PDB file of C-alpha atoms and ligand atoms in Angstrom:
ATOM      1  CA  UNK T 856      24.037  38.730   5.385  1.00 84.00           C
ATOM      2  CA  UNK T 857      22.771  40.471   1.822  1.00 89.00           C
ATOM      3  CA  UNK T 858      19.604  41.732   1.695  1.00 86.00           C
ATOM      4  CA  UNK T 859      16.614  40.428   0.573  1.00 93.00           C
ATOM      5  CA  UNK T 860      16.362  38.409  -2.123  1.00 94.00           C
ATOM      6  CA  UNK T 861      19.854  37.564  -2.670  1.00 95.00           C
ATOM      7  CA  UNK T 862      20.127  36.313   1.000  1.00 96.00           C
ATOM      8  CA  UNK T 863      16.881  33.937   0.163  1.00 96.00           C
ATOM      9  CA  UNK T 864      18.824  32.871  -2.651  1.00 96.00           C
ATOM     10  CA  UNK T 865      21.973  31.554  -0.791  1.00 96.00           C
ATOM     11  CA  UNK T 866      19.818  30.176   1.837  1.00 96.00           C
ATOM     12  CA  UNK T 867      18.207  27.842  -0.445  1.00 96.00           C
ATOM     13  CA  UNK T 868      21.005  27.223  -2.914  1.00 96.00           C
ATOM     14  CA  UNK T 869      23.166  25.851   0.750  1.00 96.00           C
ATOM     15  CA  UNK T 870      20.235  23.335   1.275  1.00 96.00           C
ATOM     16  CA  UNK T 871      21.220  21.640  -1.886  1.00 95.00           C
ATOM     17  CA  UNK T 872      23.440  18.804  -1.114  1.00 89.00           C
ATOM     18  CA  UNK T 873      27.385  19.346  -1.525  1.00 91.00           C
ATOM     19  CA  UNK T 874      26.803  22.957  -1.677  1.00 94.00           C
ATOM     20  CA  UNK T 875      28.791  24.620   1.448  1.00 93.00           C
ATOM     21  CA  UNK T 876      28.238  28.589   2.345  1.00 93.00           C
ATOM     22  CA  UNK T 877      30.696  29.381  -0.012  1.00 94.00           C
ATOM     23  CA  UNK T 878      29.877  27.282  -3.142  1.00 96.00           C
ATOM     24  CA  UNK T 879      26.325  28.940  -2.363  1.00 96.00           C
ATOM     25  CA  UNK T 880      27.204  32.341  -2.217  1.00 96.00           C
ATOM     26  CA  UNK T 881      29.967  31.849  -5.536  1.00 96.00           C
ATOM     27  CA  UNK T 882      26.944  30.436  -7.409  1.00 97.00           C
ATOM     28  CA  UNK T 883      24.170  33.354  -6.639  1.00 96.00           C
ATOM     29  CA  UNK T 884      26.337  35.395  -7.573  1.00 96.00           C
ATOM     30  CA  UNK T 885      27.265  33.978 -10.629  1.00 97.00           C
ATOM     31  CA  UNK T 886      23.003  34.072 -11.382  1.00 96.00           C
ATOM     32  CA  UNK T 887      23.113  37.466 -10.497  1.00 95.00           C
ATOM     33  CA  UNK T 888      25.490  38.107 -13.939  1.00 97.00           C
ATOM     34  CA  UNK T 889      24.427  35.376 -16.354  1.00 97.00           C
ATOM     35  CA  UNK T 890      22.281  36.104 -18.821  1.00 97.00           C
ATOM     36  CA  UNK T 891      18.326  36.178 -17.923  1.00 96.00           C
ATOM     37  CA  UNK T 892      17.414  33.761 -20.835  1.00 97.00           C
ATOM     38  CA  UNK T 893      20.178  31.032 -19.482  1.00 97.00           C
ATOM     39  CA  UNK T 894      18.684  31.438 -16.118  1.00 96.00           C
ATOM     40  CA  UNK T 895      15.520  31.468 -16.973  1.00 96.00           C
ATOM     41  CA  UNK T 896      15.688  28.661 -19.335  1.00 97.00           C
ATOM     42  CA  UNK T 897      17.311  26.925 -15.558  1.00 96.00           C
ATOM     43  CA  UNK T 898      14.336  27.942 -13.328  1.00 96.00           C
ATOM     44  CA  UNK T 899      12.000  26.488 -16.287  1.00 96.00           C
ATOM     45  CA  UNK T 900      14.069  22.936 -15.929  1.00 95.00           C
ATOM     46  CA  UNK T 901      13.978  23.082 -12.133  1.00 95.00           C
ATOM     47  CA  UNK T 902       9.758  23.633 -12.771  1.00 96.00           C
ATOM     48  CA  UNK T 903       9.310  21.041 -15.266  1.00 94.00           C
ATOM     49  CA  UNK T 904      11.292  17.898 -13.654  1.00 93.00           C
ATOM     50  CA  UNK T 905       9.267  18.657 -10.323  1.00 93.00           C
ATOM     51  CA  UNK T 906       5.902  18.776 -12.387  1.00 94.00           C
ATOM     52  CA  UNK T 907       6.993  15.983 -14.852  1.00 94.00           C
ATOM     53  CA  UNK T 908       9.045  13.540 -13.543  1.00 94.00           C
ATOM     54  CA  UNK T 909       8.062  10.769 -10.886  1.00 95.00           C
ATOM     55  CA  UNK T 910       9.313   7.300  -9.872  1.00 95.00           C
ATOM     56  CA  UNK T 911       8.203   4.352 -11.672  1.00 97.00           C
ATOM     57  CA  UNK T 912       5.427   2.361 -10.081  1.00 96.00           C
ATOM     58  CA  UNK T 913       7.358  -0.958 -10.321  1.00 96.00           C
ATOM     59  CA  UNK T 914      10.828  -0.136  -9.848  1.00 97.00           C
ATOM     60  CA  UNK T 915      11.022   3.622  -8.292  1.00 97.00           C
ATOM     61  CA  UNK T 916      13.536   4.497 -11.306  1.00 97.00           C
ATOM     62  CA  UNK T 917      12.952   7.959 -12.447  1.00 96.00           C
ATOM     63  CA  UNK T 918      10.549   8.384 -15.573  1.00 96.00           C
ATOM     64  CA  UNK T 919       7.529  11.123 -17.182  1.00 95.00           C
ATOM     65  CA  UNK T 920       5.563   7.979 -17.224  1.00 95.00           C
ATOM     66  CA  UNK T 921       3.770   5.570 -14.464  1.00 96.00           C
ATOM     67  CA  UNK T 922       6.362   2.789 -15.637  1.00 97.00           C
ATOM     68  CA  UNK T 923       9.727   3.551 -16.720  1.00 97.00           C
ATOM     69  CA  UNK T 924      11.341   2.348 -19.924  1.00 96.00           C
ATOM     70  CA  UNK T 925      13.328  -0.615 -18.907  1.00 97.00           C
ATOM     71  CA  UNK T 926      10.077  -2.251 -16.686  1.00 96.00           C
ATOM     72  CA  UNK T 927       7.968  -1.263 -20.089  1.00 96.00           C
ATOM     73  CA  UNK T 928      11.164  -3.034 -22.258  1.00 97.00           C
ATOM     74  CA  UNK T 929       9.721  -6.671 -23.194  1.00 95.00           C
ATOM     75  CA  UNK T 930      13.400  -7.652 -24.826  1.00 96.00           C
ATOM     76  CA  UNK T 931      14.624  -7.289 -20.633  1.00 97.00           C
ATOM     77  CA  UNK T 932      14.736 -10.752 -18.618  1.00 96.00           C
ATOM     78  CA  UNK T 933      11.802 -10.062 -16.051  1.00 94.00           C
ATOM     79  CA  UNK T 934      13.606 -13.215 -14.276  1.00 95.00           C
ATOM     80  CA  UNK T 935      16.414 -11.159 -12.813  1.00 96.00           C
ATOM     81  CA  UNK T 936      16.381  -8.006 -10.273  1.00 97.00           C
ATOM     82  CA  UNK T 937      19.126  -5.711  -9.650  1.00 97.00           C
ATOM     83  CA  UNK T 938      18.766  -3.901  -6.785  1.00 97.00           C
ATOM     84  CA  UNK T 939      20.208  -0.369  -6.241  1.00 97.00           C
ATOM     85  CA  UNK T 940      20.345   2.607  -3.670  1.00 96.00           C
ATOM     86  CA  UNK T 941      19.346   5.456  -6.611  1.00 96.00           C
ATOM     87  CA  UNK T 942      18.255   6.017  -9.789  1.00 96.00           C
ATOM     88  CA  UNK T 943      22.116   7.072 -10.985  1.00 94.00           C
ATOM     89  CA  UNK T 944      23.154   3.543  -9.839  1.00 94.00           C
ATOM     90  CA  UNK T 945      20.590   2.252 -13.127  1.00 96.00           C
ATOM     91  CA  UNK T 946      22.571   4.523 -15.333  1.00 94.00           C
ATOM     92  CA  UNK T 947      25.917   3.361 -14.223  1.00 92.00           C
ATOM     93  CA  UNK T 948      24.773  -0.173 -14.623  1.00 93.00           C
ATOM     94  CA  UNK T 949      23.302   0.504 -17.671  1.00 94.00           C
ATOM     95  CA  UNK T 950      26.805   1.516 -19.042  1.00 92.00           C
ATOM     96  CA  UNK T 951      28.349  -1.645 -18.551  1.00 89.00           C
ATOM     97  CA  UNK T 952      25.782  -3.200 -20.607  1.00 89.00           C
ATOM     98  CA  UNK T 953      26.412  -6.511 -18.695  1.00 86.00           C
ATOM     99  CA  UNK T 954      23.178  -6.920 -17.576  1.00 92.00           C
ATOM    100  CA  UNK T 955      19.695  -7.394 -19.357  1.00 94.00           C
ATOM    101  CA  UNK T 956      17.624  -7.988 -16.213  1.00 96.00           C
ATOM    102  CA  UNK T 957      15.258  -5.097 -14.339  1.00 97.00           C
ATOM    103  CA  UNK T 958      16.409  -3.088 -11.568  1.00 98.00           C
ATOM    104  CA  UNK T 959      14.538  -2.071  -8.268  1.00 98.00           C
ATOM    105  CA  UNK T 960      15.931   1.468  -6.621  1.00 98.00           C
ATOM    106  CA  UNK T 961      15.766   1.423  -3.171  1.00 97.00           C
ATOM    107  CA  UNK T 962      15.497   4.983  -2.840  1.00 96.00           C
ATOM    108  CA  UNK T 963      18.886   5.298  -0.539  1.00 95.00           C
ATOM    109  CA  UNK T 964      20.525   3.107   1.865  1.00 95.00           C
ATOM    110  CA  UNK T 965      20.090   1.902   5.671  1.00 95.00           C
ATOM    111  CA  UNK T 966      22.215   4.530   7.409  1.00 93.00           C
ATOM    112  CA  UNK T 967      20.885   4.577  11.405  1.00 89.00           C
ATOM    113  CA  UNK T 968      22.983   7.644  12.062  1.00 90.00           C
ATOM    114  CA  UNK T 969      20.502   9.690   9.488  1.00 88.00           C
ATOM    115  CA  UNK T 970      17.260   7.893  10.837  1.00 91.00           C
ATOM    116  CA  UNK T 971      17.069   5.939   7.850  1.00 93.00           C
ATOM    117  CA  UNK T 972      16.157   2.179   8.581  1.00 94.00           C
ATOM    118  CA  UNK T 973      14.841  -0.541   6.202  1.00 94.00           C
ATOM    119  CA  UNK T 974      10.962   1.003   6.480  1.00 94.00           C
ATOM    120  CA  UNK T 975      12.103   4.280   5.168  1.00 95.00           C
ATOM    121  CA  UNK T 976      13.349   2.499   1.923  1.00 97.00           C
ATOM    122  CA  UNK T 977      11.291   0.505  -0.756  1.00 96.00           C
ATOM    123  CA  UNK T 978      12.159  -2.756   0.912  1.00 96.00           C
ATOM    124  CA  UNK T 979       8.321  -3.685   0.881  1.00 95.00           C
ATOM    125  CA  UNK T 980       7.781  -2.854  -2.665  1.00 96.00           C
ATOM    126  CA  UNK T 981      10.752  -5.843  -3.585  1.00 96.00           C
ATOM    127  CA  UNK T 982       9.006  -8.135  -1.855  1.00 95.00           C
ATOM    128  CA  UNK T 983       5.446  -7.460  -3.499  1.00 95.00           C
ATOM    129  CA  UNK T 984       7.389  -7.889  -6.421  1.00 95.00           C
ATOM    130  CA  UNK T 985       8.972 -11.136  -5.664  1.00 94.00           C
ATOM    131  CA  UNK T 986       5.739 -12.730  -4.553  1.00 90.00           C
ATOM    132  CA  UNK T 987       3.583 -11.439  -7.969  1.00 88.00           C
ATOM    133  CA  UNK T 988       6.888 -11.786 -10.664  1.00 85.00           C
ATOM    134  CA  UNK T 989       8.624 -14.932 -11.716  1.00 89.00           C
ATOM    135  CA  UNK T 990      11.949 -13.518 -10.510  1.00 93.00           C
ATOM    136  CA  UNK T 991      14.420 -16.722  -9.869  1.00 93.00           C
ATOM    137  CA  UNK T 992      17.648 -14.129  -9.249  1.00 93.00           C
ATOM    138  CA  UNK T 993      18.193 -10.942  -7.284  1.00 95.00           C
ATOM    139  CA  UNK T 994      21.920  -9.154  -7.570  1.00 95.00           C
ATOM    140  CA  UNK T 995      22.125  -6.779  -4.637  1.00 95.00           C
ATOM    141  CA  UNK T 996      24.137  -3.951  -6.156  1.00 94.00           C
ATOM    142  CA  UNK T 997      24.387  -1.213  -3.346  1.00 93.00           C
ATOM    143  CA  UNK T 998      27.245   1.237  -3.265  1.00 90.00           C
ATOM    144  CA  UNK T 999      30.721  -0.236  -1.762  1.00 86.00           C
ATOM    145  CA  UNK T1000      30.792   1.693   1.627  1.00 88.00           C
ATOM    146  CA  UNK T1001      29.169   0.703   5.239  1.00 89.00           C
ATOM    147  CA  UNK T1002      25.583   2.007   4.675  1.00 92.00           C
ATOM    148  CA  UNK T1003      25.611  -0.320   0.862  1.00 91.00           C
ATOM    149  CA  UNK T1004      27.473  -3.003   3.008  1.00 89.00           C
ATOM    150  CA  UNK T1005      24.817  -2.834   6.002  1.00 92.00           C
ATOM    151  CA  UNK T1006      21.743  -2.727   3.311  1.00 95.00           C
ATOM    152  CA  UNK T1007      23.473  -5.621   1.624  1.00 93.00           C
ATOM    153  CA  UNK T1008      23.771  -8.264   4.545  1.00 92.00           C
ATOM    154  CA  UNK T1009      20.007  -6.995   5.565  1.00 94.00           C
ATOM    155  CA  UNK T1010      18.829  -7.921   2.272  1.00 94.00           C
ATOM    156  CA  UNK T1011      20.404 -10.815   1.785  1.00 91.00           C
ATOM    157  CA  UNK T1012      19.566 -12.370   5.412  1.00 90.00           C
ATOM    158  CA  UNK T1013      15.567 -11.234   4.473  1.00 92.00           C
ATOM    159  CA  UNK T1014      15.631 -12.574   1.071  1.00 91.00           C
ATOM    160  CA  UNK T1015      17.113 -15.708   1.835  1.00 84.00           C
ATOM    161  CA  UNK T1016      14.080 -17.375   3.138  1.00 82.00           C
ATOM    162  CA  UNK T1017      12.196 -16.969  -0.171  1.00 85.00           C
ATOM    163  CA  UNK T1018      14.021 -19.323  -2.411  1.00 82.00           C
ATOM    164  CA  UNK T1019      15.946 -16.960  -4.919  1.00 90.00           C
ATOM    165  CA  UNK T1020      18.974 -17.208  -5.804  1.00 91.00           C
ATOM    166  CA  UNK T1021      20.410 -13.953  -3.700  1.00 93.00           C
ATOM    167  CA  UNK T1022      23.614 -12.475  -5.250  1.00 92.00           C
ATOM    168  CA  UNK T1023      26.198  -9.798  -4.359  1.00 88.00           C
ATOM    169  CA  UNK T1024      28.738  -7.534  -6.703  1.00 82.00           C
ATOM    170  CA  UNK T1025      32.389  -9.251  -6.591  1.00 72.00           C
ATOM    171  CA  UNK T1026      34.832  -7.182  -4.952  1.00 67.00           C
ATOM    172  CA  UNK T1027      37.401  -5.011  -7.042  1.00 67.00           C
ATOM    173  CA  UNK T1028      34.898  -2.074  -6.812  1.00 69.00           C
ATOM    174  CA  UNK T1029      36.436   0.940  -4.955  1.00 68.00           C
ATOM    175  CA  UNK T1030      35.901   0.869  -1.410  1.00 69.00           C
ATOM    176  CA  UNK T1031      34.094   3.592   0.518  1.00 68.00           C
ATOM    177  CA  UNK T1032      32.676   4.759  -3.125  1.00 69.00           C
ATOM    178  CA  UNK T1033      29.655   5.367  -4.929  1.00 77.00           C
ATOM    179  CA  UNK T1034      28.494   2.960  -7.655  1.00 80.00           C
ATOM    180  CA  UNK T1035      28.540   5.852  -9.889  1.00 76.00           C
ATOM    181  CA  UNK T1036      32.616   6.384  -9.173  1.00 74.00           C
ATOM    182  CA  UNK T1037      33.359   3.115 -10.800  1.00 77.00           C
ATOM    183  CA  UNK T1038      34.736   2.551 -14.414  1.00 80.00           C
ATOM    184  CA  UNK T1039      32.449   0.739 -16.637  1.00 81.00           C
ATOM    185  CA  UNK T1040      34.328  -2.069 -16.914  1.00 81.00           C
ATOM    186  CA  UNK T1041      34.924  -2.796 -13.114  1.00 81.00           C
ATOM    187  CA  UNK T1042      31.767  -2.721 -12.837  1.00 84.00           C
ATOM    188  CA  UNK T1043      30.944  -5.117 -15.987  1.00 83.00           C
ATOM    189  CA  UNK T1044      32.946  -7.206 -14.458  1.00 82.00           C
ATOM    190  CA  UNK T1045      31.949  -7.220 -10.465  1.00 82.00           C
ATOM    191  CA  UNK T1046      28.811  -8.340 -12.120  1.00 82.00           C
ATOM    192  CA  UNK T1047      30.139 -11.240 -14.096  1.00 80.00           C
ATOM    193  CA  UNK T1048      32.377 -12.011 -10.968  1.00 80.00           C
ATOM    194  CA  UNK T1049      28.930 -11.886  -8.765  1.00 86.00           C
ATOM    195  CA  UNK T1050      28.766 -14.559  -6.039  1.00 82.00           C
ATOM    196  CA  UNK T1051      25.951 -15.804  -4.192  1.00 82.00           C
ATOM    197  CA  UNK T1052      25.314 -14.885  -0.657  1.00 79.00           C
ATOM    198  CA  UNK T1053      23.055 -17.463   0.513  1.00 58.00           C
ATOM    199  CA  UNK T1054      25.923 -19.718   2.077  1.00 47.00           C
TER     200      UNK T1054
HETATM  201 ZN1   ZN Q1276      10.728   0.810 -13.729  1.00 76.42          ZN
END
């Protein structure tokens, strides 16, 4: 234990995710001899994305607005929805530039183990948007491991009764990955591949 303020430090920099005890205490450290302006100008950043950024009222993507720009981007196709876990998932998508629709960010996946079922996610805001927007297709694009695979088959199974067409990312992605983790053009193509899960 250090004293003080350096312990407080630690503490909270071992909340963050990925950071172990040791990443933590290799990091204070390393604040403790950088230069005050770099690590000032990095407590200002921490400040303003709390105070400025929030999730956009459609589609829970990050933005400084209510709306974010692709909802707010009249040259998208409002007819299709592809649906993520997180707001990193949009830019990875994005890269492939394969798809022109909107997205809706779920805001994580269904993982029981972590107390996180279908209520805890924005679930209910997809369906508010499928009953006010002419949406005819939904492409369920949730990360390639069991929690993206579990939030997959529930979405398709609830979305089937409404009468769009319900699609799923081909396979070729890595398994047990993140979105994020694949290539741009796997990805491209997954979504070009994309089959249809209501059968
Ligand atoms: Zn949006």
């Amino acid at each position: 234990m250090y004293e003080g303020a350096v312990q407080e430090l630690i503490d909270e920099l071992g909340r963050l995710p990925g950071v172990g005890p040791k990443s933590a205490q290799r990091i204070a450290f390393h604040i403790l001899e950088a230069d005050p302006e770099d690590m000032k100008r990095l407590a200002t950043s921490i400040t303003t994305v709390k105070e400025r950024v929030q999730f956009c009222e459609i589609c829970g993507n990050v933005t400084e607005e209510a709306t974010c720009s692709i909802c707010r981007d009249t040259r998208r196709d409002p007819s299709v929805i592809c649906v993520v876990e997180e707001s990193k998932d949009v830019i990875a998508v994005e890269r492939t530039r394969s798809f022109k629709g909107r997205y809706h960010v779920l805001g994580g996946s269904i993982n029981p183990i972590a107390g996180i079922g279908p209520e805890q996610l924005r679930i209910r805001e997809l369906m508010t948007r499928l009953s006010d927007e002419q949406i005819q297709e939904i492409i369920i694009a949730t990360d390639p491991n069991l929690e993206g695979e579990a939030t997959a088959t529930y979405l398709g199974r609830l979305l089937q009764s409404i009468g769009v067409t319900v699609s799923r990312l081909a396979s070729g992605l890595p398994v047990g990955g993140d979105l994020e983790y694949a290539d741009e053009v796997t990805l491209g193509r997954a979504f070009e591949g994309r089959r249809s899960v209501s059968s």
